[in-house]
Short mmCIF file of C-alpha atoms in Angstrom, two decimals:
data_model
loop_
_atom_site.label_atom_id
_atom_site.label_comp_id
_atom_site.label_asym_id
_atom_site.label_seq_id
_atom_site.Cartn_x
_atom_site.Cartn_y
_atom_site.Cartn_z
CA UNK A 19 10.79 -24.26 14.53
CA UNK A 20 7.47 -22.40 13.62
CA UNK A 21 6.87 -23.79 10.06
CA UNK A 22 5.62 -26.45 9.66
CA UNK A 23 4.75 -28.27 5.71
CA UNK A 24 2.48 -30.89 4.20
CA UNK A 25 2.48 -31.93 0.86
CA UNK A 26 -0.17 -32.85 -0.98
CA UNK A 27 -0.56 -34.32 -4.43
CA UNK A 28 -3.18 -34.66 -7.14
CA UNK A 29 -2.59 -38.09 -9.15
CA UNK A 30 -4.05 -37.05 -12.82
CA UNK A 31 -2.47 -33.96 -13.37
CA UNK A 32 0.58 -34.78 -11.15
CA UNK A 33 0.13 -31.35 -9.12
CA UNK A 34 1.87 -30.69 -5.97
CA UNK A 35 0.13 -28.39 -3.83
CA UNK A 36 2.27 -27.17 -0.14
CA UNK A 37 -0.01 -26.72 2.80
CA UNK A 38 2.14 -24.19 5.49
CA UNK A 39 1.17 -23.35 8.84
CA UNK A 40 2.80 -21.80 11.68
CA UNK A 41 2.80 -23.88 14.56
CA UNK A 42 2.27 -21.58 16.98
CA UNK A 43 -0.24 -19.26 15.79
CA UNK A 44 -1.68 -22.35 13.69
CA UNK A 45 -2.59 -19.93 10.92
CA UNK A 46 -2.28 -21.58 7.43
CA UNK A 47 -1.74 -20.89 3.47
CA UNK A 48 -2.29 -23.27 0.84
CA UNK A 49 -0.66 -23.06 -2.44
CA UNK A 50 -1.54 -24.21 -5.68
CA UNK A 51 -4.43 -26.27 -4.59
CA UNK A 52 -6.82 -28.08 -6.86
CA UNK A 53 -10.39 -28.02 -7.07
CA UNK A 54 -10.93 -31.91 -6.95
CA UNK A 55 -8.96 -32.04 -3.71
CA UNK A 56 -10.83 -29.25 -1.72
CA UNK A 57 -12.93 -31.60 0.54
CA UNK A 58 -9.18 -33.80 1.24
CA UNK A 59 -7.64 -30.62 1.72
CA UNK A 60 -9.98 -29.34 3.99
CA UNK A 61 -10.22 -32.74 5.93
CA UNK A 62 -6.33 -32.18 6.82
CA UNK A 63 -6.39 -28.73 7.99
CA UNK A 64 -9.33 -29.62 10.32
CA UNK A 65 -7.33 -32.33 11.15
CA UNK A 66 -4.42 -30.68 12.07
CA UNK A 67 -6.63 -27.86 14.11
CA UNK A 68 -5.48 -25.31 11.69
CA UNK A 69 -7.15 -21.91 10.18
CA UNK A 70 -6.94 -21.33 6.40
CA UNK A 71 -6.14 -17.51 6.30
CA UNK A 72 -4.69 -17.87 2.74
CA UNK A 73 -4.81 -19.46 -0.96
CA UNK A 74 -1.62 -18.22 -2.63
CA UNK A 75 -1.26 -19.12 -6.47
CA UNK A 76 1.86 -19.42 -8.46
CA UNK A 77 0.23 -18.41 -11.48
CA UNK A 78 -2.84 -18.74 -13.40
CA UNK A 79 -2.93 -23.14 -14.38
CA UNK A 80 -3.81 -24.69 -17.82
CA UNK A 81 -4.64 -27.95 -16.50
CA UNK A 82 -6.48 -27.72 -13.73
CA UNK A 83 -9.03 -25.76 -11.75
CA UNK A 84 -8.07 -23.73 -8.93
CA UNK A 85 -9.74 -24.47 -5.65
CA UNK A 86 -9.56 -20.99 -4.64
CA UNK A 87 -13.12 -19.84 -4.87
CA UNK A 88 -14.48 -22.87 -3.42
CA UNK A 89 -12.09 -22.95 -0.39
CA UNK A 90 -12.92 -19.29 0.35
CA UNK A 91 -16.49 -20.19 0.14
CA UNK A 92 -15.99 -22.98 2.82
CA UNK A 93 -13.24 -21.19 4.76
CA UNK A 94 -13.40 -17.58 4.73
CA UNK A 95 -9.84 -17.33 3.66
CA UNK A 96 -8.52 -14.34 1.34
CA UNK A 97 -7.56 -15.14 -2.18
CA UNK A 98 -3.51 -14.07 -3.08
CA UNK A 99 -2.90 -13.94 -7.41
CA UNK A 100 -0.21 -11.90 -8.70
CA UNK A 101 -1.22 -8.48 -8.88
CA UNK A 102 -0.06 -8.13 -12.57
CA UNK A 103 -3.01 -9.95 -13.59
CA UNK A 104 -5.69 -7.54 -11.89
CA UNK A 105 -7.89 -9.83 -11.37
CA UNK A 106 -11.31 -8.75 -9.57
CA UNK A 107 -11.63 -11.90 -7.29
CA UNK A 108 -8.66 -11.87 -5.70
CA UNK A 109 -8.10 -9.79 -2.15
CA UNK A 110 -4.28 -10.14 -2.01
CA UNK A 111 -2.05 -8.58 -5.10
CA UNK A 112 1.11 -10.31 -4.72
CA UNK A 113 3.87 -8.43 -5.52
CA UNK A 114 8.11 -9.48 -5.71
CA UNK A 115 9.71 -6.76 -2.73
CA UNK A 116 6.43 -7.25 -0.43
CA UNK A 117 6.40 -9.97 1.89
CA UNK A 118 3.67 -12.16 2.29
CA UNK A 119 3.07 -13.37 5.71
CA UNK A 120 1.28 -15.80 7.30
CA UNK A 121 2.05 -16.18 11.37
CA UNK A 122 5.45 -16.04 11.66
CA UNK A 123 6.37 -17.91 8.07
CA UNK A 124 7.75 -14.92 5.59
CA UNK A 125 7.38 -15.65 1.92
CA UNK A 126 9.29 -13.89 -0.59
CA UNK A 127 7.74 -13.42 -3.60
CA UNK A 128 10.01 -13.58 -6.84
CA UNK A 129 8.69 -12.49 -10.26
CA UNK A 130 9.91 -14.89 -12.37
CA UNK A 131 8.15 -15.15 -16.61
CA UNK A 132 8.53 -17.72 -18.73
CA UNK A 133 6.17 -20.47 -18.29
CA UNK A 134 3.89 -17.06 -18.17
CA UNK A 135 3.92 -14.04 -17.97
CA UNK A 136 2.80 -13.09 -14.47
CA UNK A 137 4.05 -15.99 -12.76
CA UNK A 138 6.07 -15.88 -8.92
CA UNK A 139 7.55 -18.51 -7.49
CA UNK A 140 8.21 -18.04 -3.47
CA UNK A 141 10.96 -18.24 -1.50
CA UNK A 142 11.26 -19.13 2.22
CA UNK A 143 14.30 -18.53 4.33
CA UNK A 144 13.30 -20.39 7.75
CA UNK A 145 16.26 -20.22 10.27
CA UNK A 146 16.27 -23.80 9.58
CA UNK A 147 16.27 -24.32 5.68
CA UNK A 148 15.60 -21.95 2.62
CA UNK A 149 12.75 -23.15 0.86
CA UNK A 150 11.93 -22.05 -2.52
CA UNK A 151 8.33 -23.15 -4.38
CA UNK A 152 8.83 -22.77 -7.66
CA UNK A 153 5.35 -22.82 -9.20
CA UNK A 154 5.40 -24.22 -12.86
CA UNK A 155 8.89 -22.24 -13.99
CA UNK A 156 11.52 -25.03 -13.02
CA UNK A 157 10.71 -28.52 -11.95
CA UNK A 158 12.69 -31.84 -10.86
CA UNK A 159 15.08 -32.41 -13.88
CA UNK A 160 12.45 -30.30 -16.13
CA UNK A 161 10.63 -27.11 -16.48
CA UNK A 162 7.52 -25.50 -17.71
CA UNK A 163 6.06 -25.31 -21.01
CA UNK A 164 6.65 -21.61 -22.82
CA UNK A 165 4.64 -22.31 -26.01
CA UNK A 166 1.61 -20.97 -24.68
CA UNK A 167 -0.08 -18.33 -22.31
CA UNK A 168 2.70 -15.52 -22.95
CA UNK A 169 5.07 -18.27 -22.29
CA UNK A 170 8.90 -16.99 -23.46
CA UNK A 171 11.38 -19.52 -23.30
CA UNK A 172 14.11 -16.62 -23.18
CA UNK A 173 12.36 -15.16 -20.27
CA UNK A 174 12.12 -18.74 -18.32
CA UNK A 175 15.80 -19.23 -18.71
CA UNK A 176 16.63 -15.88 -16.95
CA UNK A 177 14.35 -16.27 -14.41
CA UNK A 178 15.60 -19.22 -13.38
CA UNK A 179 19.56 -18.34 -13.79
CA UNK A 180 18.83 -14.74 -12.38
CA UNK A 181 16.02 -15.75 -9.59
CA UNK A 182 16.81 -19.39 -8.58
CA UNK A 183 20.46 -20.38 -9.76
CA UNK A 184 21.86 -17.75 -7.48
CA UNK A 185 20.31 -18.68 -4.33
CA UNK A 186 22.77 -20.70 -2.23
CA UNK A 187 23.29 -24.44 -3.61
CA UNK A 188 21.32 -25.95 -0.35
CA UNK A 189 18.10 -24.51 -1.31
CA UNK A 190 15.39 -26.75 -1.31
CA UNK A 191 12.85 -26.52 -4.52
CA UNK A 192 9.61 -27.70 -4.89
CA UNK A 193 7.87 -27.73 -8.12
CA UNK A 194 3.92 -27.51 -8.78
CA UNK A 195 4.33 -30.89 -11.00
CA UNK A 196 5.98 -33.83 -10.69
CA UNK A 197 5.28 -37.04 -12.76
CA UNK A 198 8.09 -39.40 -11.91
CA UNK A 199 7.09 -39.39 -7.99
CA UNK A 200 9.51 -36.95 -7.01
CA UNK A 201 8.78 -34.74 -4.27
CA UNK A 202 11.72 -32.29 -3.78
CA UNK A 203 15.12 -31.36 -5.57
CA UNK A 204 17.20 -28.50 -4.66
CA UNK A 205 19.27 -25.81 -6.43
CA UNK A 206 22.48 -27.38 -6.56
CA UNK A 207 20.86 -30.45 -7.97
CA UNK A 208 18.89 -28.67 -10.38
CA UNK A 209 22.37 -27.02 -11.93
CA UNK A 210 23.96 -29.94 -12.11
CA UNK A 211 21.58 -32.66 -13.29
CA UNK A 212 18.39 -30.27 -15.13
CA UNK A 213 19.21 -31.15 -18.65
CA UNK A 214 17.35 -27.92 -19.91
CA UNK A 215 18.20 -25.50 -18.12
CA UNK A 216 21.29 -26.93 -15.98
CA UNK A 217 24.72 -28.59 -17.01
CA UNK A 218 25.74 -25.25 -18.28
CA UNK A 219 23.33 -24.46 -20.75
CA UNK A 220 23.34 -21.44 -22.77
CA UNK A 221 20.11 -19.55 -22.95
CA UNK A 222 20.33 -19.63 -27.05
CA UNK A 223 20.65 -23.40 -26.71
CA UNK A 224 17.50 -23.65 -23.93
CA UNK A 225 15.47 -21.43 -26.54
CA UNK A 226 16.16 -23.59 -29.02
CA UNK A 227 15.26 -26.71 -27.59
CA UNK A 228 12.60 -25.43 -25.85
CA UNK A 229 10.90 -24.03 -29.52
CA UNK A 230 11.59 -27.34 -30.99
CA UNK A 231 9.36 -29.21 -28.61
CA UNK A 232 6.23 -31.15 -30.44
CA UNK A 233 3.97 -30.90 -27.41
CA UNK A 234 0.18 -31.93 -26.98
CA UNK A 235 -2.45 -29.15 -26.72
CA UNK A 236 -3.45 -29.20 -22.93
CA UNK A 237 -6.78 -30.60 -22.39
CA UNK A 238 -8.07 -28.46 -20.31
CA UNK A 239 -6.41 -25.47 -21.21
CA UNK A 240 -9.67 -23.99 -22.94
CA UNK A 241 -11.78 -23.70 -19.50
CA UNK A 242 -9.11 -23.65 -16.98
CA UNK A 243 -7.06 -20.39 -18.05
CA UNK A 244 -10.18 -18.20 -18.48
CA UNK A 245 -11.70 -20.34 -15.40
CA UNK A 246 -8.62 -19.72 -13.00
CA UNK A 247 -8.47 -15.85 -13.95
CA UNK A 248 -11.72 -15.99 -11.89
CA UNK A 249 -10.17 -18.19 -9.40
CA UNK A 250 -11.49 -21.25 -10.16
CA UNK A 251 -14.89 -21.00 -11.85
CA UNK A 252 -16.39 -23.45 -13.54
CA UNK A 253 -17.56 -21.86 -17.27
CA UNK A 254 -20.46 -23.29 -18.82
CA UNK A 255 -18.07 -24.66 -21.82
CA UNK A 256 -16.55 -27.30 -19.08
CA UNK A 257 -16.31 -30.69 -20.84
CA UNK A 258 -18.93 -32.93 -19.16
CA UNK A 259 -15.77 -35.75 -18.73
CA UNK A 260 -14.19 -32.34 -16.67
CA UNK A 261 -17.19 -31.63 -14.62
CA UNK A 262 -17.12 -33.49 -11.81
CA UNK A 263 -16.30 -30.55 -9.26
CA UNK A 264 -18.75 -28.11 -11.16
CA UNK A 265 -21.32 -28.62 -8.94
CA UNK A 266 -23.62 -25.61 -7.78
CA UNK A 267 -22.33 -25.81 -4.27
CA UNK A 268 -18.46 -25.29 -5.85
CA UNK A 269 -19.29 -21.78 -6.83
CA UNK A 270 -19.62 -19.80 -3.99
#
């Protein structure tokens, strides 16, 4: 096999980020990565003799900073953002129907709103195993929030009947969060055990629950949105508790 995956975790906001590289080629993408875990990050794919070529994001995060600018900055690697969102520092619009490649690894990209309203989860299907990374939108025995940043519960729950719950039952999902320890579910799992969206849940009864849910405001949410729509910038309103990547040499 060509692919090859390592995942990597960030302990306070419980992020999974997937590092995949093709084996032969040794090219590499990196997706979802955060901004505390750039010089790790980087440590591993110098490890591993490996060549960034990519940062591919899900969507844009509320509670964390993107290392996206900062990896370019180091690497030289091209920035990939949904296109929807048009924004100026990215050099890859990601699209659903246009393939992203990287070596021989094909991702599918598959538009897919709710936890916002850009956001694409990506779907590989290796000769091996399908393998579907599924951003913020569904996660191990939970999804994402819809109660903010053009989140729409109704939206999430056909994204993730339409996009997800008819790929075949052996799919493998991996979620941008996790904070039980979990590293991987997969879709026949996630329909049978999700008790939000799976179980045979009506979409009337997900939007219901979903708008009933007394959640905290997200502490970062303030500098990370408008912060990640520049791919990970720090703004000068960054908490000082929250500044400990800000520094000068972060920005590129």
């Amino acid at each position: 096999p060509f692919l090859a995956m390592r995942q990597l975790f960030e302990e306070e906001t419980c992020t999974h980020s997937f590092l995949l590289y093709d084996t032969e080629s040794k090219e590499a993408v990196l997706i979802d990565c955060v901004k505390e875990n750039v010089e790790r990050d980087l440590k591993l794919i110098q490890e591993l003799g490996l060549k960034l070529i990519y940062l591919l994001e899900t969507h844009v995060h509320a509670d964390h900073l993107t290392g996206a600018r900062l990896l370019k900055a180091k690497t030289g690697c091209k920035i990939a953002y949904p296109g929807m969102l048009q924004a100026s520092c990215t050099d890859i619009a990601i699209r659903e129907g246009e393939r992203f490649r990287v070596g021989n690894i094909e991702l599918n990209p598959l538009f897919t709103p709710g936890h916002t309203d850009h956001h694409h989860a990506y779907l590989i299907d290796s000769p091996v195993q399908k393998m579907l990374f599924t951003g913020d939108a569904l996660l191990i025995d939970a999804c994402g929030r819809t109660d903010f940043q053009s989140g729409n519960a109704g939206d999430l729950y056909n994204s993730v009947h339409n996009k997800f719950f008819s790929l075949p039952d052996e799919t493998l999902v991996y979620p941008a969060h996790d904070y039980d320890g979990r590293h991987v579910s997969s879709i026949a799992q996630e329909k049978a055990r999700n008790p939000r969206l799976g179980r045979g849940r009506g979409k009337e009864a997900f939007v219901e629950l979903m708008n009933g849910l007394d959640l905290p405001y997200p502490r970062k949410i303030d500098f990370a949105v408008p912060g990640n729509e520049a791919c990970g910038e720090c703004t000068a309103d960054v908490p000082e508790e929250f500044r400990g990547p800000c520094k000068a040499s972060d920005q590129g």
